[in-house]
């Protein structure tokens, strides 16, 4: 009887982990990309400011450093994580409620920034301990395949979710009910918050031993494999943040996409990513996560190159092509980066390693966006011209992201893969 209970707990944990990830993904979809651009547009934000705000998601990773101290000697983290998620997801709901409030625009902007930034700060603080807790449920030999399965569930369910959300949003706005659409968005997030909390409750936590502590900064600096791997994460954050934060506004404004078409893009993204995730997971388990990363970064570079030529005349075709290539790449990139860290650092030391890599990556990404933001504003101010050429800001930032990703591929091929083969 006791053996059966133990087996049930082992099966329940991973299943709830998959459900939890899907519900969290739904909320993230509602506060990023075109959905975020729609909210900021209603508050009068410029494209460059929206890009910087989107990149705050990356800068928020700095607050993961707080997890090292907050959870360093903590025997359990489950209760803190659940409470923190309740707060951060309630703040995300407020992000939708605020545009519908009968307040002065300056007041709404201030409240929006406080809620949006506060939600991401809390979310990022709990990422390392939460990841360490949930990944402990999975055998190291099955991490690649399990991650793929988890992503497939999130993507396919997210596909259905975004289709109905986008269609509903377009219908309400076509009827002149933008205020109602924002209120409904907030209610949906609150409902997802309740379901997300219920998905975390049944997951068991393995108590840490009294002597188990996160790796110190000195120990991580002395870890040569970790120090060689760290630039992969930093360079990718620079490349990604140089371009993607500006794509949401580009879809809505210059390319003129409806929210229904944005939902179609999400469906295409989900189908493509879900279809390749199992193969990439098997590749990582069979070869290595560095080999999977090499392949995925090559595909990401191809996607940025395609977007360099995306303009309103070909927007639906070219942006869809880019988005599908980006979906294939992201099916392996996020998993490969975290698992490259897991390969470098074992046990409780993973918490500090994840926090530091995420924090540094976030800073690099935010600086990258801040550098590109005035360039975007300058090109728009010149009537979408640069050096005498007709060019949209999104085309320029895509070209920059392509070049940086190519440099990342060179580093990965010359530094990381040879070491993994020895």
mmCIF file of N, CA and C in Angstrom, residues 245-344:
data_model
loop_
_atom_site.group_PDB
_atom_site.id
_atom_site.type_symbol
_atom_site.label_atom_id
_atom_site.label_comp_id
_atom_site.label_asym_id
_atom_site.label_seq_id
_atom_site.Cartn_x
_atom_site.Cartn_y
_atom_site.Cartn_z
ATOM 1 N N UNK A 245 11.913 42.457 -28.879
ATOM 2 C CA UNK A 245 11.028 43.373 -28.144
ATOM 3 C C UNK A 245 10.297 44.373 -29.036
ATOM 4 N N UNK A 246 10.792 44.590 -30.252
ATOM 5 C CA UNK A 246 10.178 45.564 -31.158
ATOM 6 C C UNK A 246 9.189 44.927 -32.133
ATOM 7 N N UNK A 247 9.097 43.608 -32.118
ATOM 8 C CA UNK A 247 8.243 42.932 -33.093
ATOM 9 C C UNK A 247 6.752 43.066 -32.789
ATOM 10 N N UNK A 248 6.392 43.157 -31.501
ATOM 11 C CA UNK A 248 4.986 43.253 -31.140
ATOM 12 C C UNK A 248 4.330 44.484 -31.750
ATOM 13 N N UNK A 249 4.958 45.636 -31.565
ATOM 14 C CA UNK A 249 4.423 46.881 -32.135
ATOM 15 C C UNK A 249 4.474 46.843 -33.655
ATOM 16 N N UNK A 250 5.503 46.221 -34.225
ATOM 17 C CA UNK A 250 5.639 46.128 -35.687
ATOM 18 C C UNK A 250 4.464 45.351 -36.289
ATOM 19 N N UNK A 251 4.056 44.272 -35.616
ATOM 20 C CA UNK A 251 2.924 43.487 -36.106
ATOM 21 C C UNK A 251 1.638 44.306 -36.124
ATOM 22 N N UNK A 252 1.403 45.048 -35.042
ATOM 23 C CA UNK A 252 0.146 45.783 -34.897
ATOM 24 C C UNK A 252 0.109 47.024 -35.779
ATOM 25 N N UNK A 253 1.214 47.744 -35.866
ATOM 26 C CA UNK A 253 1.220 49.035 -36.563
ATOM 27 C C UNK A 253 1.637 48.910 -38.040
ATOM 28 N N UNK A 254 2.918 48.766 -38.292
ATOM 29 C CA UNK A 254 3.396 48.777 -39.685
ATOM 30 C C UNK A 254 2.829 47.618 -40.514
ATOM 31 N N UNK A 255 2.835 46.401 -39.955
ATOM 32 C CA UNK A 255 2.337 45.257 -40.720
ATOM 33 C C UNK A 255 0.814 45.174 -40.702
ATOM 34 N N UNK A 256 0.180 45.840 -39.748
ATOM 35 C CA UNK A 256 -1.278 45.916 -39.721
ATOM 36 C C UNK A 256 -1.989 44.607 -39.424
ATOM 37 N N UNK A 257 -1.376 43.745 -38.622
ATOM 38 C CA UNK A 257 -2.011 42.458 -38.306
ATOM 39 C C UNK A 257 -3.185 42.658 -37.346
ATOM 40 N N UNK A 258 -4.271 41.930 -37.577
ATOM 41 C CA UNK A 258 -5.370 41.889 -36.611
ATOM 42 C C UNK A 258 -4.995 40.915 -35.496
ATOM 43 N N UNK A 259 -5.716 40.990 -34.367
ATOM 44 C CA UNK A 259 -5.429 40.063 -33.276
ATOM 45 C C UNK A 259 -5.792 38.634 -33.670
ATOM 46 N N UNK A 260 -6.740 38.486 -34.596
ATOM 47 C CA UNK A 260 -7.068 37.150 -35.097
ATOM 48 C C UNK A 260 -5.887 36.567 -35.859
ATOM 49 N N UNK A 261 -5.226 37.411 -36.702
ATOM 50 C CA UNK A 261 -4.061 36.912 -37.433
ATOM 51 C C UNK A 261 -2.896 36.659 -36.477
ATOM 52 N N UNK A 262 -2.765 37.490 -35.450
ATOM 53 C CA UNK A 262 -1.747 37.248 -34.422
ATOM 54 C C UNK A 262 -1.997 35.887 -33.769
ATOM 55 N N UNK A 263 -3.271 35.562 -33.545
ATOM 56 C CA UNK A 263 -3.620 34.255 -32.987
ATOM 57 C C UNK A 263 -3.265 33.138 -33.961
ATOM 58 N N UNK A 264 -3.473 33.394 -35.246
ATOM 59 C CA UNK A 264 -3.078 32.403 -36.259
ATOM 60 C C UNK A 264 -1.568 32.153 -36.200
ATOM 61 N N UNK A 265 -0.805 33.232 -36.029
ATOM 62 C CA UNK A 265 0.645 33.080 -35.903
ATOM 63 C C UNK A 265 0.997 32.232 -34.683
ATOM 64 N N UNK A 266 0.279 32.451 -33.584
ATOM 65 C CA UNK A 266 0.524 31.666 -32.372
ATOM 66 C C UNK A 266 0.201 30.190 -32.604
ATOM 67 N N UNK A 267 -0.850 29.934 -33.372
ATOM 68 C CA UNK A 267 -1.209 28.553 -33.692
ATOM 69 C C UNK A 267 -0.114 27.896 -34.535
ATOM 70 N N UNK A 268 0.350 28.625 -35.559
ATOM 71 C CA UNK A 268 1.424 28.095 -36.406
ATOM 72 C C UNK A 268 2.681 27.852 -35.579
ATOM 73 N N UNK A 269 2.990 28.800 -34.713
ATOM 74 C CA UNK A 269 4.156 28.686 -33.830
ATOM 75 C C UNK A 269 4.038 27.438 -32.960
ATOM 76 N N UNK A 270 2.872 27.244 -32.372
ATOM 77 C CA UNK A 270 2.668 26.123 -31.459
ATOM 78 C C UNK A 270 2.756 24.787 -32.184
ATOM 79 N N UNK A 271 2.122 24.696 -33.357
ATOM 80 C CA UNK A 271 2.143 23.443 -34.121
ATOM 81 C C UNK A 271 3.560 23.076 -34.545
ATOM 82 N N UNK A 272 4.285 24.077 -35.031
ATOM 83 C CA UNK A 272 5.656 23.816 -35.489
ATOM 84 C C UNK A 272 6.544 23.433 -34.314
ATOM 85 N N UNK A 273 6.469 24.203 -33.235
ATOM 86 C CA UNK A 273 7.331 23.926 -32.080
ATOM 87 C C UNK A 273 7.002 22.575 -31.448
ATOM 88 N N UNK A 274 5.707 22.261 -31.364
ATOM 89 C CA UNK A 274 5.312 20.982 -30.774
ATOM 90 C C UNK A 274 5.749 19.804 -31.637
ATOM 91 N N UNK A 275 5.752 19.998 -32.940
ATOM 92 C CA UNK A 275 6.102 18.891 -33.836
ATOM 93 C C UNK A 275 7.585 18.553 -33.806
ATOM 94 N N UNK A 276 8.432 19.558 -33.497
ATOM 95 C CA UNK A 276 9.876 19.303 -33.505
ATOM 96 C C UNK A 276 10.445 19.060 -32.110
ATOM 97 N N UNK A 277 9.697 19.409 -31.058
ATOM 98 C CA UNK A 277 10.212 19.269 -29.698
ATOM 99 C C UNK A 277 10.649 17.846 -29.351
ATOM 100 N N UNK A 278 9.846 16.804 -29.683
ATOM 101 C CA UNK A 278 10.277 15.442 -29.334
ATOM 102 C C UNK A 278 11.599 15.057 -29.984
ATOM 103 N N UNK A 279 11.761 15.408 -31.266
ATOM 104 C CA UNK A 279 12.994 15.061 -31.972
ATOM 105 C C UNK A 279 14.191 15.779 -31.360
ATOM 106 N N UNK A 280 14.001 17.044 -30.996
ATOM 107 C CA UNK A 280 15.098 17.791 -30.373
ATOM 108 C C UNK A 280 15.427 17.245 -28.993
ATOM 109 N N UNK A 281 14.393 16.826 -28.254
ATOM 110 C CA UNK A 281 14.630 16.226 -26.941
ATOM 111 C C UNK A 281 15.430 14.939 -27.049
ATOM 112 N N UNK A 282 15.076 14.110 -28.036
ATOM 113 C CA UNK A 282 15.825 12.856 -28.248
ATOM 114 C C UNK A 282 17.255 13.141 -28.687
ATOM 115 N N UNK A 283 17.426 14.182 -29.530
ATOM 116 C CA UNK A 283 18.769 14.558 -29.970
ATOM 117 C C UNK A 283 19.631 14.971 -28.779
ATOM 118 N N UNK A 284 19.051 15.756 -27.870
ATOM 119 C CA UNK A 284 19.796 16.209 -26.702
ATOM 120 C C UNK A 284 20.173 15.047 -25.800
ATOM 121 N N UNK A 285 19.255 14.101 -25.583
ATOM 122 C CA UNK A 285 19.539 12.955 -24.718
ATOM 123 C C UNK A 285 20.553 12.008 -25.368
ATOM 124 N N UNK A 286 20.496 11.917 -26.700
ATOM 125 C CA UNK A 286 21.381 10.982 -27.400
ATOM 126 C C UNK A 286 22.769 11.572 -27.644
ATOM 127 N N UNK A 287 22.826 12.835 -28.058
ATOM 128 C CA UNK A 287 24.109 13.480 -28.345
ATOM 129 C C UNK A 287 24.513 14.357 -27.162
ATOM 130 N N UNK A 288 24.010 15.579 -27.148
ATOM 131 C CA UNK A 288 24.262 16.502 -26.035
ATOM 132 C C UNK A 288 23.407 17.747 -26.241
ATOM 133 N N UNK A 289 23.243 18.514 -25.176
ATOM 134 C CA UNK A 289 22.479 19.754 -25.295
ATOM 135 C C UNK A 289 23.262 20.795 -26.081
ATOM 136 N N UNK A 290 24.573 20.693 -26.128
ATOM 137 C CA UNK A 290 25.359 21.647 -26.913
ATOM 138 C C UNK A 290 25.140 21.428 -28.406
ATOM 139 N N UNK A 291 25.011 20.168 -28.827
ATOM 140 C CA UNK A 291 24.723 19.894 -30.237
ATOM 141 C C UNK A 291 23.327 20.388 -30.608
ATOM 142 N N UNK A 292 22.374 20.195 -29.706
ATOM 143 C CA UNK A 292 21.029 20.691 -29.974
ATOM 144 C C UNK A 292 21.033 22.215 -30.053
ATOM 145 N N UNK A 293 21.781 22.865 -29.176
ATOM 146 C CA UNK A 293 21.865 24.327 -29.183
ATOM 147 C C UNK A 293 22.445 24.831 -30.500
ATOM 148 N N UNK A 294 23.482 24.157 -31.001
ATOM 149 C CA UNK A 294 24.107 24.550 -32.268
ATOM 150 C C UNK A 294 23.089 24.555 -33.395
ATOM 151 N N UNK A 295 22.317 23.490 -33.482
ATOM 152 C CA UNK A 295 21.305 23.390 -34.528
ATOM 153 C C UNK A 295 20.244 24.477 -34.379
ATOM 154 N N UNK A 296 19.783 24.690 -33.158
ATOM 155 C CA UNK A 296 18.708 25.662 -32.927
ATOM 156 C C UNK A 296 19.158 27.095 -33.162
ATOM 157 N N UNK A 297 20.385 27.424 -32.805
ATOM 158 C CA UNK A 297 20.873 28.778 -33.056
ATOM 159 C C UNK A 297 21.051 29.031 -34.556
ATOM 160 N N UNK A 298 21.405 28.004 -35.323
ATOM 161 C CA UNK A 298 21.482 28.146 -36.774
ATOM 162 C C UNK A 298 20.108 28.488 -37.351
ATOM 163 N N UNK A 299 19.089 27.827 -36.852
ATOM 164 C CA UNK A 299 17.732 28.080 -37.337
ATOM 165 C C UNK A 299 17.254 29.464 -36.905
ATOM 166 N N UNK A 300 17.615 29.877 -35.683
ATOM 167 C CA UNK A 300 17.261 31.218 -35.221
ATOM 168 C C UNK A 300 17.897 32.282 -36.104
ATOM 169 N N UNK A 301 19.151 32.071 -36.489
ATOM 170 C CA UNK A 301 19.838 33.017 -37.373
ATOM 171 C C UNK A 301 19.110 33.119 -38.707
ATOM 172 N N UNK A 302 18.673 31.980 -39.237
ATOM 173 C CA UNK A 302 17.920 31.984 -40.497
ATOM 174 C C UNK A 302 16.622 32.770 -40.350
ATOM 175 N N UNK A 303 15.964 32.635 -39.199
ATOM 176 C CA UNK A 303 14.728 33.372 -38.958
ATOM 177 C C UNK A 303 14.955 34.882 -38.935
ATOM 178 N N UNK A 304 15.996 35.322 -38.236
ATOM 179 C CA UNK A 304 16.307 36.757 -38.202
ATOM 180 C C UNK A 304 16.645 37.275 -39.598
ATOM 181 N N UNK A 305 17.317 36.444 -40.386
ATOM 182 C CA UNK A 305 17.659 36.852 -41.756
ATOM 183 C C UNK A 305 16.394 37.054 -42.587
ATOM 184 N N UNK A 306 15.435 36.153 -42.455
ATOM 185 C CA UNK A 306 14.164 36.290 -43.170
ATOM 186 C C UNK A 306 13.458 37.578 -42.761
ATOM 187 N N UNK A 307 13.460 37.884 -41.465
ATOM 188 C CA UNK A 307 12.765 39.075 -40.985
ATOM 189 C C UNK A 307 13.452 40.360 -41.415
ATOM 190 N N UNK A 308 14.698 40.263 -41.826
ATOM 191 C CA UNK A 308 15.395 41.426 -42.354
ATOM 192 C C UNK A 308 14.723 41.929 -43.633
ATOM 193 N N UNK A 309 14.016 41.044 -44.316
ATOM 194 C CA UNK A 309 13.363 41.393 -45.577
ATOM 195 C C UNK A 309 11.841 41.485 -45.444
ATOM 196 N N UNK A 310 11.333 41.497 -44.210
ATOM 197 C CA UNK A 310 9.890 41.566 -43.980
ATOM 198 C C UNK A 310 9.406 43.010 -44.021
ATOM 199 N N UNK A 311 8.450 43.291 -44.912
ATOM 200 C CA UNK A 311 7.844 44.617 -45.068
ATOM 201 C C UNK A 311 6.337 44.434 -45.187
ATOM 202 N N UNK A 312 5.549 45.522 -45.095
ATOM 203 C CA UNK A 312 4.092 45.373 -45.184
ATOM 204 C C UNK A 312 3.612 44.632 -46.422
ATOM 205 N N UNK A 313 4.290 44.795 -47.572
ATOM 206 C CA UNK A 313 3.841 44.151 -48.807
ATOM 207 C C UNK A 313 3.902 42.632 -48.732
ATOM 208 N N UNK A 314 4.874 42.104 -47.986
ATOM 209 C CA UNK A 314 5.006 40.641 -47.885
ATOM 210 C C UNK A 314 4.866 40.157 -46.443
ATOM 211 N N UNK A 315 4.375 41.062 -45.576
ATOM 212 C CA UNK A 315 4.401 40.822 -44.131
ATOM 213 C C UNK A 315 3.814 39.503 -43.685
ATOM 214 N N UNK A 316 2.620 39.157 -44.181
ATOM 215 C CA UNK A 316 1.969 37.941 -43.701
ATOM 216 C C UNK A 316 2.762 36.691 -44.069
ATOM 217 N N UNK A 317 3.383 36.699 -45.230
ATOM 218 C CA UNK A 317 4.147 35.522 -45.665
ATOM 219 C C UNK A 317 5.507 35.464 -44.966
ATOM 220 N N UNK A 318 6.256 36.559 -45.044
ATOM 221 C CA UNK A 318 7.609 36.547 -44.510
ATOM 222 C C UNK A 318 7.621 36.461 -42.983
ATOM 223 N N UNK A 319 6.719 37.217 -42.322
ATOM 224 C CA UNK A 319 6.718 37.155 -40.862
ATOM 225 C C UNK A 319 6.288 35.779 -40.377
ATOM 226 N N UNK A 320 5.368 35.151 -41.099
ATOM 227 C CA UNK A 320 4.967 33.789 -40.746
ATOM 228 C C UNK A 320 6.145 32.831 -40.905
ATOM 229 N N UNK A 321 6.918 33.022 -41.987
ATOM 230 C CA UNK A 321 8.103 32.180 -42.198
ATOM 231 C C UNK A 321 9.106 32.377 -41.062
ATOM 232 N N UNK A 322 9.350 33.645 -40.710
ATOM 233 C CA UNK A 322 10.253 33.917 -39.586
ATOM 234 C C UNK A 322 9.741 33.252 -38.317
ATOM 235 N N UNK A 323 8.450 33.401 -38.048
ATOM 236 C CA UNK A 323 7.889 32.921 -36.790
ATOM 237 C C UNK A 323 7.977 31.399 -36.690
ATOM 238 N N UNK A 324 7.811 30.725 -37.820
ATOM 239 C CA UNK A 324 7.926 29.257 -37.820
ATOM 240 C C UNK A 324 9.372 28.825 -37.580
ATOM 241 N N UNK A 325 10.321 29.524 -38.198
ATOM 242 C CA UNK A 325 11.733 29.226 -37.954
ATOM 243 C C UNK A 325 12.100 29.506 -36.500
ATOM 244 N N UNK A 326 11.581 30.606 -35.974
ATOM 245 C CA UNK A 326 11.848 30.955 -34.575
ATOM 246 C C UNK A 326 11.234 29.918 -33.640
ATOM 247 N N UNK A 327 10.073 29.372 -34.021
ATOM 248 C CA UNK A 327 9.429 28.328 -33.214
ATOM 249 C C UNK A 327 10.302 27.081 -33.137
ATOM 250 N N UNK A 328 10.861 26.687 -34.274
ATOM 251 C CA UNK A 328 11.756 25.519 -34.290
ATOM 252 C C UNK A 328 12.964 25.775 -33.395
ATOM 253 N N UNK A 329 13.535 26.968 -33.526
ATOM 254 C CA UNK A 329 14.721 27.302 -32.728
ATOM 255 C C UNK A 329 14.413 27.289 -31.236
ATOM 256 N N UNK A 330 13.313 27.937 -30.849
ATOM 257 C CA UNK A 330 12.983 28.050 -29.434
ATOM 258 C C UNK A 330 12.535 26.720 -28.833
ATOM 259 N N UNK A 331 12.184 25.759 -29.675
ATOM 260 C CA UNK A 331 11.851 24.422 -29.174
ATOM 261 C C UNK A 331 13.036 23.797 -28.459
ATOM 262 N N UNK A 332 14.239 24.280 -28.794
ATOM 263 C CA UNK A 332 15.420 23.709 -28.157
ATOM 264 C C UNK A 332 16.283 24.690 -27.386
ATOM 265 N N UNK A 333 16.180 25.986 -27.699
ATOM 266 C CA UNK A 333 17.101 26.963 -27.105
ATOM 267 C C UNK A 333 16.917 27.096 -25.600
ATOM 268 N N UNK A 334 15.685 27.340 -25.149
ATOM 269 C CA UNK A 334 15.457 27.515 -23.711
ATOM 270 C C UNK A 334 15.881 26.284 -22.918
ATOM 271 N N UNK A 335 15.507 25.119 -23.436
ATOM 272 C CA UNK A 335 15.871 23.869 -22.768
ATOM 273 C C UNK A 335 17.375 23.667 -22.762
ATOM 274 N N UNK A 336 18.018 23.952 -23.880
ATOM 275 C CA UNK A 336 19.468 23.716 -23.973
ATOM 276 C C UNK A 336 20.238 24.626 -23.036
ATOM 277 N N UNK A 337 19.821 25.885 -22.911
ATOM 278 C CA UNK A 337 20.564 26.809 -22.052
ATOM 279 C C UNK A 337 20.477 26.403 -20.583
ATOM 280 N N UNK A 338 19.271 26.065 -20.115
ATOM 281 C CA UNK A 338 19.145 25.657 -18.715
ATOM 282 C C UNK A 338 19.848 24.328 -18.473
ATOM 283 N N UNK A 339 19.730 23.414 -19.419
ATOM 284 C CA UNK A 339 20.350 22.108 -19.228
ATOM 285 C C UNK A 339 21.868 22.137 -19.387
ATOM 286 N N UNK A 340 22.388 23.083 -20.149
ATOM 287 C CA UNK A 340 23.837 23.270 -20.189
ATOM 288 C C UNK A 340 24.349 23.680 -18.813
ATOM 289 N N UNK A 341 23.553 24.497 -18.117
ATOM 290 C CA UNK A 341 23.907 24.874 -16.746
ATOM 291 C C UNK A 341 23.814 23.671 -15.817
ATOM 292 N N UNK A 342 22.747 22.869 -15.969
ATOM 293 C CA UNK A 342 22.586 21.672 -15.139
ATOM 294 C C UNK A 342 23.750 20.709 -15.346
ATOM 295 N N UNK A 343 24.296 20.674 -16.575
ATOM 296 C CA UNK A 343 25.438 19.799 -16.853
ATOM 297 C C UNK A 343 26.713 20.300 -16.170
ATOM 298 N N UNK A 344 26.786 21.609 -15.939
ATOM 299 C CA UNK A 344 27.990 22.201 -15.352
ATOM 300 C C UNK A 344 27.994 22.143 -13.831
#
